[in-house]
Amino acid sequence: MEEIKLFCPATIANVSCGFDVLGLCLEQSGDEMIIRKSKTPGIQITKIVGQDLPLETEKNVAGVAGLALLNKLKELKAGFEIEIYKNIKPGSGIGSSAASAAGAVFGINQLLGEPFSAKELIPFAMQGELLASGALHADNVAPALLGGFTLVRSYDPLDVIKLPVPKQLMATVIHPQLEVKTADARSVLKHSVSLKNAITQWGNLGGLISALYTSDYELLARCLHDEIVEPLRSVLIPGFDEVKATALKNGALGSGISGSGPSIFALSEDEVTANQIAAAMAEVYRKFEVAYDIHVSKINSNGIKIL
């Protein structure tokens, strides 16, 4: 195989109570990427369509992630060209950088005959996230590579667990056309939290994981609460409180900030409710005269897919 075309899905990180450790993969939203073998060693980004992003390998998250993989296999002296068709806007909060970083390492790994497992690709993709946000986090790249919900149990050493997904679970995501850079969203966070808040957060995270295993939607709803990060970041997103309240009023199990924002997600039990939530969320931003994109999606259990 000399060339591969990929669908690189959008993701929701944190999922309320799982800051930097929990994420899920979306089915309908994502980028496309073409990767082909080249006689020139290293990585060249030859085309980016849809967004104004750097073509320089060392300044592009796909290039940096791909180089991290190739550096592990120096003896091959392999070369690749990458075309990126961006449908996920950078700074949207649904894993734009993760889609590029994860897609690059997935595609290169395929063309090399899969020397690495999907889990082994996560640290390479994290190098792209480090470039994008200044932090080595895996809560977007892990679900993009593995599919479904993923939990980062530990970063040192890296230990990622794929979690089950209740069959009917749906996600609704509204993206107001405002940019919140991940680095800026991290700058508002505190470096310490109260023991009381930490205990509440641990309980919610443990309960949410139990709910995924048992398909207990009522328990899931009780656990979709962020005690620590959302109160600090929500002030960066105009209309957040009203959108969240509207989602809950229209049947959402829970609602919160997607990644670092400004996108806001809601989870629900079925497609009818998910579309009802989408219409209600959209009405809030129409009233504020803020442009938006909206996505209604099943949870993608497989992650990146070959087209």
Tab-separated table of C-alpha atoms in Angstrom:
chain	number	residue	atom	x	y	z
A	1	MET	CA	0.000	0.000	0.000
A	2	GLU	CA	1.490	3.323	-1.148
A	3	GLU	CA	-1.317	5.681	-0.119
A	4	ILE	CA	-4.133	5.805	2.409
A	5	LYS	CA	-7.191	8.044	2.861
A	6	LEU	CA	-8.616	8.493	6.345
A	7	PHE	CA	-11.578	9.912	8.235
A	8	CYS	CA	-10.193	11.507	11.420
A	9	PRO	CA	-13.038	12.019	13.898
A	10	ALA	CA	-13.831	14.884	16.210
A	11	THR	CA	-13.770	14.145	19.926
A	12	ILE	CA	-15.168	15.494	23.192
A	13	ALA	CA	-12.616	15.689	25.989
A	14	ASN	CA	-13.175	15.898	29.759
A	15	VAL	CA	-16.881	14.931	29.503
A	16	SER	CA	-17.603	17.103	32.551
A	17	CYS	CA	-16.027	15.171	35.429
A	18	GLY	CA	-12.929	13.748	33.690
A	19	PHE	CA	-10.578	16.680	33.092
A	20	ASP	CA	-7.564	15.499	31.048
A	21	VAL	CA	-8.455	11.821	31.581
A	22	LEU	CA	-11.831	11.161	29.895
A	23	GLY	CA	-12.838	11.546	26.262
A	24	LEU	CA	-15.245	10.221	23.656
A	25	CYS	CA	-15.203	9.894	19.882
A	26	LEU	CA	-17.873	11.319	17.549
A	27	GLU	CA	-19.141	9.512	14.462
A	28	GLN	CA	-20.420	12.237	12.144
A	29	SER	CA	-17.867	15.054	12.499
A	30	GLY	CA	-14.225	14.967	11.435
A	31	ASP	CA	-11.399	15.744	9.028
A	32	GLU	CA	-10.082	13.775	6.075
A	33	MET	CA	-6.425	13.054	5.447
A	34	ILE	CA	-4.413	11.494	2.622
A	35	ILE	CA	-0.993	10.070	3.433
A	36	ARG	CA	1.336	8.610	0.830
A	37	LYS	CA	4.811	7.174	0.851
A	38	SER	CA	7.617	9.420	-0.389
A	39	LYS	CA	11.204	8.793	-1.446
A	40	THR	CA	12.269	11.807	0.632
A	41	PRO	CA	12.891	10.754	4.273
A	42	GLY	CA	10.816	12.517	6.912
A	43	ILE	CA	7.431	14.192	6.565
A	44	GLN	CA	6.164	16.862	4.203
A	45	ILE	CA	2.786	18.560	4.630
A	46	THR	CA	1.901	19.171	0.996
A	47	LYS	CA	-1.648	20.521	1.228
A	48	ILE	CA	-4.078	21.890	3.835
A	49	VAL	CA	-7.628	22.683	2.732
A	50	GLY	CA	-10.264	24.343	4.912
A	51	GLN	CA	-8.113	26.177	7.462
A	52	ASP	CA	-5.069	28.444	7.424
A	53	LEU	CA	-2.505	26.238	9.174
A	54	PRO	CA	1.279	25.975	8.763
A	55	LEU	CA	2.712	23.641	6.149
A	56	GLU	CA	6.078	23.537	7.949
A	57	THR	CA	6.421	20.072	9.436
A	58	GLU	CA	7.758	21.218	12.825
A	59	LYS	CA	4.927	23.767	13.217
A	60	ASN	CA	2.087	21.416	12.280
A	61	VAL	CA	0.645	18.959	14.809
A	62	ALA	CA	0.368	16.206	12.190
A	63	GLY	CA	3.990	16.709	11.206
A	64	VAL	CA	5.260	16.725	14.787
A	65	ALA	CA	3.271	13.597	15.711
A	66	GLY	CA	4.419	11.792	12.578
A	67	LEU	CA	8.053	12.703	13.206
A	68	ALA	CA	7.764	11.342	16.756
A	69	LEU	CA	6.739	7.989	15.297
A	70	LEU	CA	9.485	8.004	12.638
A	71	ASN	CA	12.118	8.871	15.239
A	72	LYS	CA	11.258	5.584	16.928
A	73	LEU	CA	11.968	3.781	13.640
A	74	LYS	CA	15.042	5.726	12.494
A	75	GLU	CA	16.566	2.728	10.752
A	76	LEU	CA	13.753	2.693	8.174
A	77	LYS	CA	14.535	6.212	6.860
A	78	ALA	CA	10.915	6.356	5.719
A	79	GLY	CA	9.274	9.354	4.078
A	80	PHE	CA	5.650	10.492	3.786
A	81	GLU	CA	3.553	13.258	2.253
A	82	ILE	CA	0.397	14.395	4.062
A	83	GLU	CA	-2.675	16.218	2.744
A	84	ILE	CA	-5.105	17.515	5.365
A	85	TYR	CA	-8.727	18.454	4.649
A	86	LYS	CA	-9.815	20.319	7.796
A	87	ASN	CA	-13.487	20.285	8.687
A	88	ILE	CA	-12.841	20.791	12.405
A	89	LYS	CA	-11.974	24.390	13.127
A	90	PRO	CA	-8.924	24.898	15.380
A	91	GLY	CA	-9.923	26.248	18.777
A	92	SER	CA	-13.425	24.782	18.515
A	93	GLY	CA	-13.124	22.420	21.479
A	94	ILE	CA	-13.861	19.200	19.580
A	95	GLY	CA	-10.330	17.957	19.048
A	96	SER	CA	-9.094	19.658	15.883
A	97	SER	CA	-5.404	19.168	16.714
A	98	ALA	CA	-6.056	15.634	17.968
A	99	ALA	CA	-7.723	14.634	14.696
A	100	SER	CA	-4.642	15.742	12.735
A	101	ALA	CA	-2.093	14.265	15.143
A	102	ALA	CA	-3.917	10.956	15.575
A	103	GLY	CA	-4.661	10.700	11.851
A	104	ALA	CA	-1.019	11.206	10.927
A	105	VAL	CA	0.322	8.475	13.202
A	106	PHE	CA	-2.516	6.085	12.353
A	107	GLY	CA	-1.971	6.462	8.601
A	108	ILE	CA	1.822	6.236	8.747
A	109	ASN	CA	1.538	3.154	10.946
A	110	GLN	CA	-0.780	1.526	8.404
A	111	LEU	CA	1.570	2.251	5.507
A	112	LEU	CA	4.485	0.789	7.478
A	113	GLY	CA	2.626	-2.465	8.087
A	114	GLU	CA	1.380	-1.642	11.619
A	115	PRO	CA	4.553	-1.930	13.712
A	116	PHE	CA	2.616	-0.300	16.580
A	117	SER	CA	-0.737	-1.098	18.184
A	118	ALA	CA	-3.383	1.632	18.426
A	119	LYS	CA	-2.522	2.186	22.101
A	120	GLU	CA	1.180	2.436	21.282
A	121	LEU	CA	0.397	5.267	18.847
A	122	ILE	CA	-1.051	7.484	21.598
A	123	PRO	CA	2.299	8.869	22.902
A	124	PHE	CA	3.314	9.922	19.376
A	125	ALA	CA	-0.006	11.719	18.824
A	126	MET	CA	0.404	13.424	22.204
A	127	GLN	CA	3.460	15.225	20.841
A	128	GLY	CA	1.128	17.031	18.456
A	129	GLU	CA	-1.066	18.038	21.395
A	130	LEU	CA	2.015	19.364	23.188
A	131	LEU	CA	2.680	21.648	20.212
A	132	ALA	CA	-0.959	22.809	20.102
A	133	SER	CA	-1.599	23.433	23.780
A	134	GLY	CA	1.701	23.259	25.644
A	135	ALA	CA	0.516	20.160	27.529
A	136	LEU	CA	0.951	16.419	26.955
A	137	HIS	CA	-2.673	15.297	27.240
A	138	ALA	CA	-4.329	12.251	25.701
A	139	ASP	CA	-8.030	12.807	26.351
A	140	ASN	CA	-8.682	13.668	22.676
A	141	VAL	CA	-6.112	11.553	20.814
A	142	ALA	CA	-6.942	8.391	22.786
A	143	PRO	CA	-10.634	8.223	21.764
A	144	ALA	CA	-9.702	9.274	18.207
A	145	LEU	CA	-7.338	6.285	17.945
A	146	LEU	CA	-9.283	3.727	19.997
A	147	GLY	CA	-12.894	4.834	19.505
A	148	GLY	CA	-15.690	5.050	22.059
A	149	PHE	CA	-14.983	6.409	25.532
A	150	THR	CA	-11.435	6.247	26.858
A	151	LEU	CA	-9.985	6.778	30.319
A	152	VAL	CA	-6.382	7.819	30.918
A	153	ARG	CA	-5.729	6.032	34.212
A	154	SER	CA	-2.141	7.281	34.369
A	155	TYR	CA	0.165	9.524	32.360
A	156	ASP	CA	3.395	8.244	33.889
A	157	PRO	CA	3.500	5.503	32.837
A	158	LEU	CA	0.795	6.012	30.201
A	159	ASP	CA	-2.138	3.688	30.841
A	160	VAL	CA	-5.256	4.131	28.696
A	161	ILE	CA	-8.423	2.060	29.071
A	162	LYS	CA	-11.177	1.784	26.452
A	163	LEU	CA	-14.628	1.885	28.043
A	164	PRO	CA	-17.957	0.495	26.773
A	165	VAL	CA	-20.611	2.735	25.203
A	166	PRO	CA	-24.362	2.399	25.911
A	167	LYS	CA	-25.987	1.595	22.550
A	168	GLN	CA	-28.474	4.457	22.353
A	169	LEU	CA	-26.208	7.194	23.693
A	170	MET	CA	-26.085	10.335	21.519
A	171	ALA	CA	-24.059	13.532	21.611
A	172	THR	CA	-25.159	17.013	20.601
A	173	VAL	CA	-22.434	19.647	20.208
A	174	ILE	CA	-22.916	23.328	19.439
A	175	HIS	CA	-19.900	25.365	18.385
A	176	PRO	CA	-20.430	29.130	18.650
A	177	GLN	CA	-18.111	30.870	16.193
A	178	LEU	CA	-15.769	32.116	18.868
A	179	GLU	CA	-12.233	30.842	19.409
A	180	VAL	CA	-10.998	29.713	22.797
A	181	LYS	CA	-7.375	28.604	22.536
A	182	THR	CA	-6.539	25.571	24.640
A	183	ALA	CA	-3.492	27.330	26.097
A	184	ASP	CA	-5.678	30.289	27.163
A	185	ALA	CA	-8.309	27.994	28.653
A	186	ARG	CA	-5.594	26.260	30.679
A	187	SER	CA	-4.263	29.568	31.962
A	188	VAL	CA	-7.443	30.236	33.979
A	189	LEU	CA	-7.194	26.952	35.894
A	190	LYS	CA	-6.008	26.716	39.486
A	191	HIS	CA	-3.086	24.471	40.416
A	192	SER	CA	-4.761	23.192	43.565
A	193	VAL	CA	-8.333	22.299	44.514
A	194	SER	CA	-10.115	21.776	47.812
A	195	LEU	CA	-10.354	18.262	49.199
A	196	LYS	CA	-14.146	18.590	49.259
A	197	ASN	CA	-14.305	19.393	45.536
A	198	ALA	CA	-11.817	16.652	44.693
A	199	ILE	CA	-13.886	14.032	46.535
A	200	THR	CA	-17.021	15.117	44.666
A	201	GLN	CA	-15.176	14.907	41.345
A	202	TRP	CA	-13.734	11.440	42.080
A	203	GLY	CA	-17.195	10.178	42.963
A	204	ASN	CA	-18.678	11.530	39.752
A	205	LEU	CA	-15.919	10.059	37.583
A	206	GLY	CA	-16.205	6.636	39.223
A	207	GLY	CA	-19.981	6.730	38.906
A	208	LEU	CA	-19.830	7.737	35.247
A	209	ILE	CA	-17.534	4.823	34.406
A	210	SER	CA	-19.884	2.447	36.236
A	211	ALA	CA	-22.814	3.910	34.262
A	212	LEU	CA	-21.038	3.201	30.957
A	213	TYR	CA	-20.513	-0.446	31.920
A	214	THR	CA	-24.115	-0.924	33.075
A	215	SER	CA	-25.890	1.395	30.566
A	216	ASP	CA	-27.442	3.145	33.557
A	217	TYR	CA	-28.604	6.440	32.075
A	218	GLU	CA	-29.946	7.795	35.365
A	219	LEU	CA	-26.573	7.258	37.038
A	220	LEU	CA	-24.833	8.777	34.008
A	221	ALA	CA	-27.006	11.885	34.352
A	222	ARG	CA	-26.147	12.255	38.043
A	223	CYS	CA	-22.419	12.058	37.294
A	224	LEU	CA	-22.178	14.555	34.412
A	225	HIS	CA	-21.135	17.363	36.718
A	226	ASP	CA	-17.818	19.231	36.829
A	227	GLU	CA	-16.912	20.600	40.230
A	228	ILE	CA	-13.466	21.907	39.327
A	229	VAL	CA	-12.882	23.151	35.757
A	230	GLU	CA	-16.237	24.235	34.348
A	231	PRO	CA	-16.843	27.004	36.914
A	232	LEU	CA	-13.566	28.634	35.838
A	233	ARG	CA	-13.796	28.120	32.079
A	234	SER	CA	-17.501	28.776	31.532
A	235	VAL	CA	-16.954	32.538	31.899
A	236	LEU	CA	-14.951	32.412	28.646
A	237	ILE	CA	-18.036	31.205	26.721
A	238	PRO	CA	-20.837	33.752	26.208
A	239	GLY	CA	-24.256	32.186	26.763
A	240	PHE	CA	-22.884	29.028	28.368
A	241	ASP	CA	-25.212	28.948	31.375
A	242	GLU	CA	-28.303	29.477	29.231
A	243	VAL	CA	-27.279	26.860	26.661
A	244	LYS	CA	-26.607	24.299	29.392
A	245	ALA	CA	-29.904	25.015	31.155
A	246	THR	CA	-31.752	24.780	27.839
A	247	ALA	CA	-30.147	21.416	27.033
A	248	LEU	CA	-31.161	19.989	30.407
A	249	LYS	CA	-34.693	21.369	30.046
A	250	ASN	CA	-34.992	19.573	26.691
A	251	GLY	CA	-34.019	16.143	27.939
A	252	ALA	CA	-30.215	16.075	28.122
A	253	LEU	CA	-28.666	13.654	30.574
A	254	GLY	CA	-26.020	16.294	31.164
A	255	SER	CA	-24.269	19.156	29.452
A	256	GLY	CA	-20.896	20.857	29.733
A	257	ILE	CA	-17.886	22.360	28.013
A	258	SER	CA	-16.429	20.253	25.211
A	259	GLY	CA	-12.675	20.183	25.741
A	260	SER	CA	-11.445	23.698	26.396
A	261	GLY	CA	-14.478	25.252	24.630
A	262	PRO	CA	-16.182	27.197	23.231
A	263	SER	CA	-18.175	24.161	22.057
A	264	ILE	CA	-20.814	22.908	24.477
A	265	PHE	CA	-21.893	19.259	24.475
A	266	ALA	CA	-24.949	17.434	25.735
A	267	LEU	CA	-25.470	13.687	26.028
A	268	SER	CA	-28.890	12.083	25.598
A	269	GLU	CA	-30.574	8.689	25.430
A	270	ASP	CA	-31.822	8.737	21.837
A	271	GLU	CA	-31.626	10.534	18.492
A	272	VAL	CA	-34.996	12.276	18.794
A	273	THR	CA	-33.951	13.904	22.063
A	274	ALA	CA	-30.505	14.768	20.665
A	275	ASN	CA	-32.104	16.657	17.755
A	276	GLN	CA	-34.545	18.400	20.093
A	277	ILE	CA	-31.606	19.550	22.209
A	278	ALA	CA	-29.808	20.773	19.071
A	279	ALA	CA	-32.770	22.937	18.056
A	280	ALA	CA	-33.060	24.389	21.567
A	281	MET	CA	-29.315	25.134	21.847
A	282	ALA	CA	-29.360	26.797	18.433
A	283	GLU	CA	-32.230	29.059	19.464
A	284	VAL	CA	-30.136	30.456	22.324
A	285	TYR	CA	-27.347	31.569	20.004
A	286	ARG	CA	-29.782	32.853	17.398
A	287	LYS	CA	-31.201	35.093	20.120
A	288	PHE	CA	-27.673	36.298	20.969
A	289	GLU	CA	-26.971	36.767	17.225
A	290	VAL	CA	-23.893	34.536	17.462
A	291	ALA	CA	-23.100	32.326	14.454
A	292	TYR	CA	-22.708	28.627	15.247
A	293	ASP	CA	-22.209	25.118	13.894
A	294	ILE	CA	-24.096	22.218	15.404
A	295	HIS	CA	-23.470	18.470	15.330
A	296	VAL	CA	-25.684	15.566	16.359
A	297	SER	CA	-23.744	12.324	16.473
A	298	LYS	CA	-23.688	8.770	17.677
A	299	ILE	CA	-20.631	7.735	19.665
A	300	ASN	CA	-18.009	6.334	17.277
A	301	SER	CA	-16.854	2.999	18.712
A	302	ASN	CA	-14.042	2.473	16.176
A	303	GLY	CA	-12.171	5.791	15.949
A	304	ILE	CA	-10.202	6.716	12.827
A	305	LYS	CA	-11.392	4.882	9.745
A	306	ILE	CA	-9.864	4.061	6.363
A	307	LEU	CA	-11.932	5.465	3.468
